[in-house]
Amino acid sequence: MPLEAFTQDENFPFFIQYGEHDEPLYLHAHDSYIELVIVLSGSAVHIVDGEKYPIQKGSVFVIAEDIEHGYDDPQDFHICNIMFRKRFLDLSSFDIAGAPGFQALFVLEPQQSRTKGFTSYLKLLPDEQLNIEEMIAALHTEYTVRAAGWQTMVRAGFIRLVVELSRMYDTNRIENDAGIVKLAPALAYIERNFQEEMTITELAALTHYSERQFLRLFKEATGCRPMQYITKLRLHTACRLLRETELSVAEIAGRCGYTDSSYFSRVFLRKCGISPKAYRKDSAANSAY
């Protein structure tokens, strides 16, 4: 199901709605968009890639791109769906990406649903539920009324919602066998400190896994080893700084953890297929249209 089924506005690829399901919802996949779901009341069986999982009021989860899912056996089942393209907001560019809750809810759980089945570890407490419902109502009003500045308000409201949900995701609520979600503190540490040198021993200690188990689960969750992940994060940040700032290549190299700008340029060219200066030039030319 494409996002165009909900909104035709490609300049603002975002959609929010309340949903009431009296009948099962057929299996469907998201075509290049992400869906944040908050269960407002009742219960249902969530079907993800053919497997069934119970969900109920207070469940919050993220469905990644191209994941097939649906709902069965709905009982007074009301939800809020928030759908958006990844380019709508680069959530990883905000400081909340350095929080374990963000990494668990928006990075690790969607990946886990691809590899090990659906698991929703964020279950809102009653006072948290009320807070989130108020925020959703305000966000939905801005989106539907569309008063002056509504797009700015929607972006701001959505970011605030992401921050609050990330704060509410308390990893201490997770059972000990939660698997890759327990990697969240390590990924959050990497997000905050990717410019610094770090060791596997330090990262594994944050998860309370052995180094061998940590490496296995990290590869399972992210598709690469920790140092490869750090390099990707450094280059992602470098690309953003090349696009959005006038910092020199040497300054950007330093901000991304490279003390030698020549080495940084070689790594950038090898991984991105273009030099940093050429990337900046291309980005400037594309932004002119």
PDB file of C-alpha atoms in Angstrom:
ATOM      1  CA  MET A   1       0.000   0.000   0.000  1.00  0.00           C
ATOM      2  CA  PRO A   2       1.660   3.277  -1.086  1.00  0.00           C
ATOM      3  CA  LEU A   3       1.610   6.463   0.976  1.00  0.00           C
ATOM      4  CA  GLU A   4      -0.206   8.053  -1.971  1.00  0.00           C
ATOM      5  CA  ALA A   5      -3.271   6.080  -0.863  1.00  0.00           C
ATOM      6  CA  PHE A   6      -3.421   8.471   2.098  1.00  0.00           C
ATOM      7  CA  THR A   7      -1.847  11.713   0.860  1.00  0.00           C
ATOM      8  CA  GLN A   8      -0.808  13.003  -2.556  1.00  0.00           C
ATOM      9  CA  ASP A   9       1.447  15.719  -1.121  1.00  0.00           C
ATOM     10  CA  GLU A  10       4.987  14.573  -1.909  1.00  0.00           C
ATOM     11  CA  ASN A  11       6.353  17.854  -0.578  1.00  0.00           C
ATOM     12  CA  PHE A  12       4.968  16.957   2.848  1.00  0.00           C
ATOM     13  CA  PRO A  13       4.898  13.141   2.976  1.00  0.00           C
ATOM     14  CA  PHE A  14       3.133  12.779   6.325  1.00  0.00           C
ATOM     15  CA  PHE A  15      -0.296  11.456   7.311  1.00  0.00           C
ATOM     16  CA  ILE A  16      -2.048  11.026  10.662  1.00  0.00           C
ATOM     17  CA  GLN A  17      -5.413   9.393  11.314  1.00  0.00           C
ATOM     18  CA  TYR A  18      -7.493   7.714  13.982  1.00  0.00           C
ATOM     19  CA  GLY A  19      -8.523   4.162  13.141  1.00  0.00           C
ATOM     20  CA  GLU A  20     -11.359   2.004  14.466  1.00  0.00           C
ATOM     21  CA  HIS A  21     -11.303  -1.650  13.456  1.00  0.00           C
ATOM     22  CA  ASP A  22     -14.429  -3.763  13.939  1.00  0.00           C
ATOM     23  CA  GLU A  23     -13.263  -6.284  11.359  1.00  0.00           C
ATOM     24  CA  PRO A  24      -9.833  -7.828  10.723  1.00  0.00           C
ATOM     25  CA  LEU A  25      -7.499  -5.678   8.619  1.00  0.00           C
ATOM     26  CA  TYR A  26      -6.016  -7.512   5.666  1.00  0.00           C
ATOM     27  CA  LEU A  27      -2.282  -8.052   5.377  1.00  0.00           C
ATOM     28  CA  HIS A  28      -0.513  -5.206   3.627  1.00  0.00           C
ATOM     29  CA  ALA A  29       2.988  -3.787   3.301  1.00  0.00           C
ATOM     30  CA  HIS A  30       4.173  -0.190   3.384  1.00  0.00           C
ATOM     31  CA  ASP A  31       5.672   1.030   0.153  1.00  0.00           C
ATOM     32  CA  SER A  32       8.664   3.127   1.233  1.00  0.00           C
ATOM     33  CA  TYR A  33       7.165   4.722   4.314  1.00  0.00           C
ATOM     34  CA  ILE A  34       7.255   4.176   8.071  1.00  0.00           C
ATOM     35  CA  GLU A  35       4.244   3.848  10.376  1.00  0.00           C
ATOM     36  CA  LEU A  36       4.108   4.712  14.061  1.00  0.00           C
ATOM     37  CA  VAL A  37       1.127   3.053  15.776  1.00  0.00           C
ATOM     38  CA  ILE A  38      -0.307   3.867  19.203  1.00  0.00           C
ATOM     39  CA  VAL A  39      -3.092   1.601  20.481  1.00  0.00           C
ATOM     40  CA  LEU A  40      -5.683   3.844  22.155  1.00  0.00           C
ATOM     41  CA  SER A  41      -8.114   1.199  23.422  1.00  0.00           C
ATOM     42  CA  GLY A  42      -9.041  -2.463  23.218  1.00  0.00           C
ATOM     43  CA  SER A  43      -6.945  -5.300  21.874  1.00  0.00           C
ATOM     44  CA  ALA A  44      -6.185  -7.266  18.729  1.00  0.00           C
ATOM     45  CA  VAL A  45      -3.810  -9.810  17.289  1.00  0.00           C
ATOM     46  CA  HIS A  46      -1.045  -8.218  15.275  1.00  0.00           C
ATOM     47  CA  ILE A  47       0.022 -10.352  12.321  1.00  0.00           C
ATOM     48  CA  VAL A  48       3.556  -9.643  11.120  1.00  0.00           C
ATOM     49  CA  ASP A  49       5.022 -11.715   8.299  1.00  0.00           C
ATOM     50  CA  GLY A  50       2.614 -14.541   9.111  1.00  0.00           C
ATOM     51  CA  GLU A  51       3.283 -14.636  12.859  1.00  0.00           C
ATOM     52  CA  LYS A  52       0.646 -13.562  15.431  1.00  0.00           C
ATOM     53  CA  TYR A  53       1.256 -11.347  18.467  1.00  0.00           C
ATOM     54  CA  PRO A  54      -1.241  -9.894  20.992  1.00  0.00           C
ATOM     55  CA  ILE A  55      -1.392  -6.114  21.380  1.00  0.00           C
ATOM     56  CA  GLN A  56      -3.574  -3.965  23.620  1.00  0.00           C
ATOM     57  CA  LYS A  57      -4.193  -0.449  24.873  1.00  0.00           C
ATOM     58  CA  GLY A  58      -0.856   1.250  25.513  1.00  0.00           C
ATOM     59  CA  SER A  59       1.114  -0.716  22.936  1.00  0.00           C
ATOM     60  CA  VAL A  60       3.357   1.493  20.794  1.00  0.00           C
ATOM     61  CA  PHE A  61       5.319   0.183  17.842  1.00  0.00           C
ATOM     62  CA  VAL A  62       6.961   1.180  14.586  1.00  0.00           C
ATOM     63  CA  ILE A  63       6.403  -0.695  11.338  1.00  0.00           C
ATOM     64  CA  ALA A  64       9.330  -0.323   8.968  1.00  0.00           C
ATOM     65  CA  GLU A  65       9.204  -0.037   5.210  1.00  0.00           C
ATOM     66  CA  ASP A  66       8.056  -3.091   3.260  1.00  0.00           C
ATOM     67  CA  ILE A  67       6.996  -5.142   6.314  1.00  0.00           C
ATOM     68  CA  GLU A  68       3.747  -7.071   5.755  1.00  0.00           C
ATOM     69  CA  HIS A  69       1.321  -6.797   8.657  1.00  0.00           C
ATOM     70  CA  GLY A  70      -2.361  -6.725   9.570  1.00  0.00           C
ATOM     71  CA  TYR A  71      -4.780  -7.123  12.494  1.00  0.00           C
ATOM     72  CA  ASP A  72      -7.040  -9.996  13.531  1.00  0.00           C
ATOM     73  CA  ASP A  73      -9.643 -10.499  16.276  1.00  0.00           C
ATOM     74  CA  PRO A  74     -10.147  -6.783  17.072  1.00  0.00           C
ATOM     75  CA  GLN A  75     -11.966  -6.080  20.331  1.00  0.00           C
ATOM     76  CA  ASP A  76     -12.966  -2.401  20.797  1.00  0.00           C
ATOM     77  CA  PHE A  77      -9.738  -1.749  18.892  1.00  0.00           C
ATOM     78  CA  HIS A  78      -8.865   1.923  18.324  1.00  0.00           C
ATOM     79  CA  ILE A  79      -5.472   3.135  17.154  1.00  0.00           C
ATOM     80  CA  CYS A  80      -3.678   6.199  15.876  1.00  0.00           C
ATOM     81  CA  ASN A  81      -1.596   5.768  12.721  1.00  0.00           C
ATOM     82  CA  ILE A  82       1.170   8.212  11.870  1.00  0.00           C
ATOM     83  CA  MET A  83       2.808   7.558   8.497  1.00  0.00           C
ATOM     84  CA  PHE A  84       5.802   9.354   7.028  1.00  0.00           C
ATOM     85  CA  ARG A  85       8.641   8.954   4.600  1.00  0.00           C
ATOM     86  CA  LYS A  86      12.118   8.743   6.042  1.00  0.00           C
ATOM     87  CA  ARG A  87      13.174  11.884   4.184  1.00  0.00           C
ATOM     88  CA  PHE A  88      10.338  13.845   5.826  1.00  0.00           C
ATOM     89  CA  LEU A  89      12.397  14.019   8.980  1.00  0.00           C
ATOM     90  CA  ASP A  90      15.884  12.623   9.484  1.00  0.00           C
ATOM     91  CA  LEU A  91      15.224  11.638  13.080  1.00  0.00           C
ATOM     92  CA  SER A  92      18.823  10.477  13.515  1.00  0.00           C
ATOM     93  CA  SER A  93      19.991  14.086  13.135  1.00  0.00           C
ATOM     94  CA  PHE A  94      18.319  15.110  16.421  1.00  0.00           C
ATOM     95  CA  ASP A  95      19.992  14.667  19.796  1.00  0.00           C
ATOM     96  CA  ILE A  96      17.231  12.288  20.909  1.00  0.00           C
ATOM     97  CA  ALA A  97      18.946   9.698  18.703  1.00  0.00           C
ATOM     98  CA  GLY A  98      21.465   9.453  21.534  1.00  0.00           C
ATOM     99  CA  ALA A  99      18.814   8.060  23.890  1.00  0.00           C
ATOM    100  CA  PRO A 100      18.491   4.281  24.390  1.00  0.00           C
ATOM    101  CA  GLY A 101      14.705   4.563  24.107  1.00  0.00           C
ATOM    102  CA  PHE A 102      14.930   6.098  20.645  1.00  0.00           C
ATOM    103  CA  GLN A 103      17.341   3.439  19.450  1.00  0.00           C
ATOM    104  CA  ALA A 104      15.111   0.691  20.826  1.00  0.00           C
ATOM    105  CA  LEU A 105      11.791   1.972  19.455  1.00  0.00           C
ATOM    106  CA  PHE A 106      12.785   3.535  16.135  1.00  0.00           C
ATOM    107  CA  VAL A 107      15.872   1.520  15.152  1.00  0.00           C
ATOM    108  CA  LEU A 108      16.105  -1.869  16.833  1.00  0.00           C
ATOM    109  CA  GLU A 109      12.474  -2.966  17.117  1.00  0.00           C
ATOM    110  CA  PRO A 110      11.671  -2.343  13.430  1.00  0.00           C
ATOM    111  CA  GLN A 111      14.816  -4.234  12.463  1.00  0.00           C
ATOM    112  CA  GLN A 112      13.936  -7.064  14.821  1.00  0.00           C
ATOM    113  CA  SER A 113      10.534  -7.418  13.177  1.00  0.00           C
ATOM    114  CA  ARG A 114      12.375  -8.143   9.931  1.00  0.00           C
ATOM    115  CA  THR A 115      14.625 -10.818  11.380  1.00  0.00           C
ATOM    116  CA  LYS A 116      13.127 -12.284  14.553  1.00  0.00           C
ATOM    117  CA  GLY A 117       9.448 -11.389  14.548  1.00  0.00           C
ATOM    118  CA  PHE A 118       7.437  -8.557  16.046  1.00  0.00           C
ATOM    119  CA  THR A 119       8.081  -7.456  19.614  1.00  0.00           C
ATOM    120  CA  SER A 120       6.587  -4.331  21.155  1.00  0.00           C
ATOM    121  CA  TYR A 121       8.316  -3.511  24.418  1.00  0.00           C
ATOM    122  CA  LEU A 122       6.873  -0.040  24.871  1.00  0.00           C
ATOM    123  CA  LYS A 123       3.691  -0.417  26.911  1.00  0.00           C
ATOM    124  CA  LEU A 124       2.464   2.964  28.115  1.00  0.00           C
ATOM    125  CA  LEU A 125       1.493   3.385  31.729  1.00  0.00           C
ATOM    126  CA  PRO A 126      -1.915   5.048  32.388  1.00  0.00           C
ATOM    127  CA  ASP A 127      -0.505   8.547  32.978  1.00  0.00           C
ATOM    128  CA  GLU A 128       1.783   8.184  29.970  1.00  0.00           C
ATOM    129  CA  GLN A 129      -1.185   7.119  27.839  1.00  0.00           C
ATOM    130  CA  LEU A 130      -3.099  10.277  28.762  1.00  0.00           C
ATOM    131  CA  ASN A 131      -0.106  12.464  27.957  1.00  0.00           C
ATOM    132  CA  ILE A 132       0.458  10.825  24.573  1.00  0.00           C
ATOM    133  CA  GLU A 133      -3.238  10.977  23.663  1.00  0.00           C
ATOM    134  CA  GLU A 134      -3.271  14.732  24.346  1.00  0.00           C
ATOM    135  CA  MET A 135      -0.213  15.217  22.140  1.00  0.00           C
ATOM    136  CA  ILE A 136      -1.748  13.132  19.352  1.00  0.00           C
ATOM    137  CA  ALA A 137      -4.984  15.142  19.524  1.00  0.00           C
ATOM    138  CA  ALA A 138      -3.076  18.429  19.181  1.00  0.00           C
ATOM    139  CA  LEU A 139      -1.028  17.021  16.309  1.00  0.00           C
ATOM    140  CA  HIS A 140      -4.132  15.713  14.539  1.00  0.00           C
ATOM    141  CA  THR A 141      -5.860  19.092  14.920  1.00  0.00           C
ATOM    142  CA  GLU A 142      -2.930  20.924  13.342  1.00  0.00           C
ATOM    143  CA  TYR A 143      -2.856  18.425  10.488  1.00  0.00           C
ATOM    144  CA  THR A 144      -6.580  18.594   9.739  1.00  0.00           C
ATOM    145  CA  VAL A 145      -7.364  22.287  10.403  1.00  0.00           C
ATOM    146  CA  ARG A 146      -4.261  23.505   8.542  1.00  0.00           C
ATOM    147  CA  ALA A 147      -4.107  26.996   9.978  1.00  0.00           C
ATOM    148  CA  ALA A 148      -1.204  29.296   9.106  1.00  0.00           C
ATOM    149  CA  GLY A 149       2.082  27.548   9.856  1.00  0.00           C
ATOM    150  CA  TRP A 150       0.468  24.115  10.180  1.00  0.00           C
ATOM    151  CA  GLN A 151       3.346  22.263   8.531  1.00  0.00           C
ATOM    152  CA  THR A 152       5.830  23.747  10.995  1.00  0.00           C
ATOM    153  CA  MET A 153       3.523  22.863  13.874  1.00  0.00           C
ATOM    154  CA  VAL A 154       3.095  19.310  12.610  1.00  0.00           C
ATOM    155  CA  ARG A 155       6.847  18.816  12.335  1.00  0.00           C
ATOM    156  CA  ALA A 156       7.386  20.281  15.804  1.00  0.00           C
ATOM    157  CA  GLY A 157       4.543  18.246  17.308  1.00  0.00           C
ATOM    158  CA  PHE A 158       5.773  15.047  15.736  1.00  0.00           C
ATOM    159  CA  ILE A 159       9.341  15.584  16.954  1.00  0.00           C
ATOM    160  CA  ARG A 160       7.986  16.245  20.447  1.00  0.00           C
ATOM    161  CA  LEU A 161       5.990  13.014  20.267  1.00  0.00           C
ATOM    162  CA  VAL A 162       9.098  11.088  19.204  1.00  0.00           C
ATOM    163  CA  VAL A 163      11.065  12.579  22.095  1.00  0.00           C
ATOM    164  CA  GLU A 164       8.376  11.785  24.681  1.00  0.00           C
ATOM    165  CA  LEU A 165       7.970   8.181  23.468  1.00  0.00           C
ATOM    166  CA  SER A 166      11.741   7.710  23.482  1.00  0.00           C
ATOM    167  CA  ARG A 167      11.914   8.987  27.047  1.00  0.00           C
ATOM    168  CA  MET A 168       9.087   6.671  28.079  1.00  0.00           C
ATOM    169  CA  TYR A 169      10.832   3.649  26.620  1.00  0.00           C
ATOM    170  CA  ASP A 170      12.438   2.442  29.819  1.00  0.00           C
ATOM    171  CA  THR A 171      14.793  -0.414  28.998  1.00  0.00           C
ATOM    172  CA  ASN A 172      14.459  -1.568  32.604  1.00  0.00           C
ATOM    173  CA  ARG A 173      10.917  -2.732  31.758  1.00  0.00           C
ATOM    174  CA  ILE A 174      12.277  -5.226  29.239  1.00  0.00           C
ATOM    175  CA  GLU A 175      12.631  -8.866  30.172  1.00  0.00           C
ATOM    176  CA  ASN A 176      16.124 -10.313  30.237  1.00  0.00           C
ATOM    177  CA  ASP A 177      15.589 -12.311  27.051  1.00  0.00           C
ATOM    178  CA  ALA A 178      14.690  -9.268  24.975  1.00  0.00           C
ATOM    179  CA  GLY A 179      17.474 -10.031  22.503  1.00  0.00           C
ATOM    180  CA  ILE A 180      18.723  -7.289  20.255  1.00  0.00           C
ATOM    181  CA  VAL A 181      16.633  -4.585  21.960  1.00  0.00           C
ATOM    182  CA  LYS A 182      19.127  -4.784  24.824  1.00  0.00           C
ATOM    183  CA  LEU A 183      21.650  -3.310  22.393  1.00  0.00           C
ATOM    184  CA  ALA A 184      19.926   0.071  22.730  1.00  0.00           C
ATOM    185  CA  PRO A 185      22.350   1.521  25.335  1.00  0.00           C
ATOM    186  CA  ALA A 186      25.318   0.648  23.107  1.00  0.00           C
ATOM    187  CA  LEU A 187      23.754   2.195  19.997  1.00  0.00           C
ATOM    188  CA  ALA A 188      22.797   5.288  21.970  1.00  0.00           C
ATOM    189  CA  TYR A 189      26.379   5.566  23.248  1.00  0.00           C
ATOM    190  CA  ILE A 190      27.673   5.291  19.677  1.00  0.00           C
ATOM    191  CA  GLU A 191      25.263   8.024  18.530  1.00  0.00           C
ATOM    192  CA  ARG A 192      26.524  10.370  21.245  1.00  0.00           C
ATOM    193  CA  ASN A 193      30.221   9.570  20.899  1.00  0.00           C
ATOM    194  CA  PHE A 194      30.840   8.392  17.339  1.00  0.00           C
ATOM    195  CA  GLN A 195      33.604  11.019  16.963  1.00  0.00           C
ATOM    196  CA  GLU A 196      35.609   9.274  19.697  1.00  0.00           C
ATOM    197  CA  GLU A 197      37.564   6.047  19.714  1.00  0.00           C
ATOM    198  CA  MET A 198      35.779   3.151  21.439  1.00  0.00           C
ATOM    199  CA  THR A 199      36.338  -0.546  21.912  1.00  0.00           C
ATOM    200  CA  ILE A 200      34.178  -3.639  21.604  1.00  0.00           C
ATOM    201  CA  THR A 201      34.839  -4.311  25.277  1.00  0.00           C
ATOM    202  CA  GLU A 202      33.356  -0.922  26.257  1.00  0.00           C
ATOM    203  CA  LEU A 203      30.307  -1.343  24.050  1.00  0.00           C
ATOM    204  CA  ALA A 204      29.603  -4.927  25.134  1.00  0.00           C
ATOM    205  CA  ALA A 205      29.773  -3.878  28.783  1.00  0.00           C
ATOM    206  CA  LEU A 206      26.896  -1.432  28.210  1.00  0.00           C
ATOM    207  CA  THR A 207      24.646  -4.321  27.163  1.00  0.00           C
ATOM    208  CA  HIS A 208      25.821  -6.861  29.772  1.00  0.00           C
ATOM    209  CA  TYR A 209      26.484  -9.335  26.972  1.00  0.00           C
ATOM    210  CA  SER A 210      29.764 -11.119  26.402  1.00  0.00           C
ATOM    211  CA  GLU A 211      31.831  -9.640  23.576  1.00  0.00           C
ATOM    212  CA  ARG A 212      31.107 -12.641  21.380  1.00  0.00           C
ATOM    213  CA  GLN A 213      27.357 -12.453  22.003  1.00  0.00           C
ATOM    214  CA  PHE A 214      27.384  -8.689  21.586  1.00  0.00           C
ATOM    215  CA  LEU A 215      29.090  -8.942  18.180  1.00  0.00           C
ATOM    216  CA  ARG A 216      26.644 -11.604  17.008  1.00  0.00           C
ATOM    217  CA  LEU A 217      23.565  -9.649  18.079  1.00  0.00           C
ATOM    218  CA  PHE A 218      24.934  -6.352  16.767  1.00  0.00           C
ATOM    219  CA  LYS A 219      25.508  -7.862  13.320  1.00  0.00           C
ATOM    220  CA  GLU A 220      22.027  -9.407  13.457  1.00  0.00           C
ATOM    221  CA  ALA A 221      20.444  -6.062  14.357  1.00  0.00           C
ATOM    222  CA  THR A 222      22.340  -3.704  12.059  1.00  0.00           C
ATOM    223  CA  GLY A 223      23.749  -5.891   9.302  1.00  0.00           C
ATOM    224  CA  CYS A 224      27.335  -4.893  10.048  1.00  0.00           C
ATOM    225  CA  ARG A 225      30.027  -4.932  12.721  1.00  0.00           C
ATOM    226  CA  PRO A 226      30.290  -2.084  15.259  1.00  0.00           C
ATOM    227  CA  MET A 227      33.226  -0.332  13.617  1.00  0.00           C
ATOM    228  CA  GLN A 228      31.522  -0.492  10.223  1.00  0.00           C
ATOM    229  CA  TYR A 229      28.404   0.975  11.841  1.00  0.00           C
ATOM    230  CA  ILE A 230      30.464   3.817  13.329  1.00  0.00           C
ATOM    231  CA  THR A 231      31.991   4.558   9.921  1.00  0.00           C
ATOM    232  CA  LYS A 232      28.519   4.706   8.356  1.00  0.00           C
ATOM    233  CA  LEU A 233      27.364   7.100  11.076  1.00  0.00           C
ATOM    234  CA  ARG A 234      30.428   9.299  10.623  1.00  0.00           C
ATOM    235  CA  LEU A 235      29.910   9.490   6.865  1.00  0.00           C
ATOM    236  CA  HIS A 236      26.177  10.118   7.233  1.00  0.00           C
ATOM    237  CA  THR A 237      27.010  13.064   9.489  1.00  0.00           C
ATOM    238  CA  ALA A 238      29.705  14.250   7.087  1.00  0.00           C
ATOM    239  CA  CYS A 239      27.204  14.248   4.209  1.00  0.00           C
ATOM    240  CA  ARG A 240      24.763  16.330   6.223  1.00  0.00           C
ATOM    241  CA  LEU A 241      27.471  18.844   7.177  1.00  0.00           C
ATOM    242  CA  LEU A 242      28.654  19.080   3.569  1.00  0.00           C
ATOM    243  CA  ARG A 243      25.080  19.813   2.458  1.00  0.00           C
ATOM    244  CA  GLU A 244      24.012  22.148   5.244  1.00  0.00           C
ATOM    245  CA  THR A 245      27.124  24.057   6.351  1.00  0.00           C
ATOM    246  CA  GLU A 246      30.065  25.935   4.894  1.00  0.00           C
ATOM    247  CA  LEU A 247      32.602  24.217   7.132  1.00  0.00           C
ATOM    248  CA  SER A 248      35.806  23.188   5.400  1.00  0.00           C
ATOM    249  CA  VAL A 249      36.440  19.544   4.605  1.00  0.00           C
ATOM    250  CA  ALA A 250      39.135  19.502   7.299  1.00  0.00           C
ATOM    251  CA  GLU A 251      36.709  20.901   9.896  1.00  0.00           C
ATOM    252  CA  ILE A 252      34.059  18.354   8.946  1.00  0.00           C
ATOM    253  CA  ALA A 253      36.622  15.568   9.148  1.00  0.00           C
ATOM    254  CA  GLY A 254      37.461  16.632  12.697  1.00  0.00           C
ATOM    255  CA  ARG A 255      33.809  16.810  13.733  1.00  0.00           C
ATOM    256  CA  CYS A 256      33.281  13.294  12.404  1.00  0.00           C
ATOM    257  CA  GLY A 257      36.184  11.753  14.274  1.00  0.00           C
ATOM    258  CA  TYR A 258      38.968  11.907  11.680  1.00  0.00           C
ATOM    259  CA  THR A 259      42.176  13.646  12.711  1.00  0.00           C
ATOM    260  CA  ASP A 260      43.615  13.322   9.195  1.00  0.00           C
ATOM    261  CA  SER A 261      41.469  15.084   6.572  1.00  0.00           C
ATOM    262  CA  SER A 262      43.265  13.301   3.728  1.00  0.00           C
ATOM    263  CA  TYR A 263      42.385   9.932   5.232  1.00  0.00           C
ATOM    264  CA  PHE A 264      38.804  11.119   5.718  1.00  0.00           C
ATOM    265  CA  SER A 265      38.601  12.100   2.031  1.00  0.00           C
ATOM    266  CA  ARG A 266      39.908   8.688   0.980  1.00  0.00           C
ATOM    267  CA  VAL A 267      37.354   6.892   3.181  1.00  0.00           C
ATOM    268  CA  PHE A 268      34.567   9.146   1.892  1.00  0.00           C
ATOM    269  CA  LEU A 269      35.538   8.487  -1.738  1.00  0.00           C
ATOM    270  CA  ARG A 270      35.779   4.724  -1.186  1.00  0.00           C
ATOM    271  CA  LYS A 271      32.441   4.435   0.624  1.00  0.00           C
ATOM    272  CA  CYS A 272      30.393   7.107  -1.185  1.00  0.00           C
ATOM    273  CA  GLY A 273      31.932   6.878  -4.643  1.00  0.00           C
ATOM    274  CA  ILE A 274      32.601  10.620  -4.765  1.00  0.00           C
ATOM    275  CA  SER A 275      34.969  13.045  -3.052  1.00  0.00           C
ATOM    276  CA  PRO A 276      33.687  15.325  -0.269  1.00  0.00           C
ATOM    277  CA  LYS A 277      34.199  18.444  -2.416  1.00  0.00           C
ATOM    278  CA  ALA A 278      32.383  16.903  -5.387  1.00  0.00           C
ATOM    279  CA  TYR A 279      29.548  15.768  -3.099  1.00  0.00           C
ATOM    280  CA  ARG A 280      29.124  19.312  -1.783  1.00  0.00           C
ATOM    281  CA  LYS A 281      29.180  20.733  -5.309  1.00  0.00           C
ATOM    282  CA  ASP A 282      26.555  18.242  -6.532  1.00  0.00           C
ATOM    283  CA  SER A 283      24.329  18.918  -3.513  1.00  0.00           C
ATOM    284  CA  ALA A 284      24.506  22.666  -4.113  1.00  0.00           C
ATOM    285  CA  ALA A 285      23.657  22.218  -7.794  1.00  0.00           C
ATOM    286  CA  ASN A 286      20.673  19.956  -7.016  1.00  0.00           C
ATOM    287  CA  SER A 287      19.310  22.344  -4.397  1.00  0.00           C
ATOM    288  CA  ALA A 288      19.163  25.082  -7.008  1.00  0.00           C
ATOM    289  CA  TYR A 289      16.286  23.343  -8.802  1.00  0.00           C
TER     290      TYR A 289
END
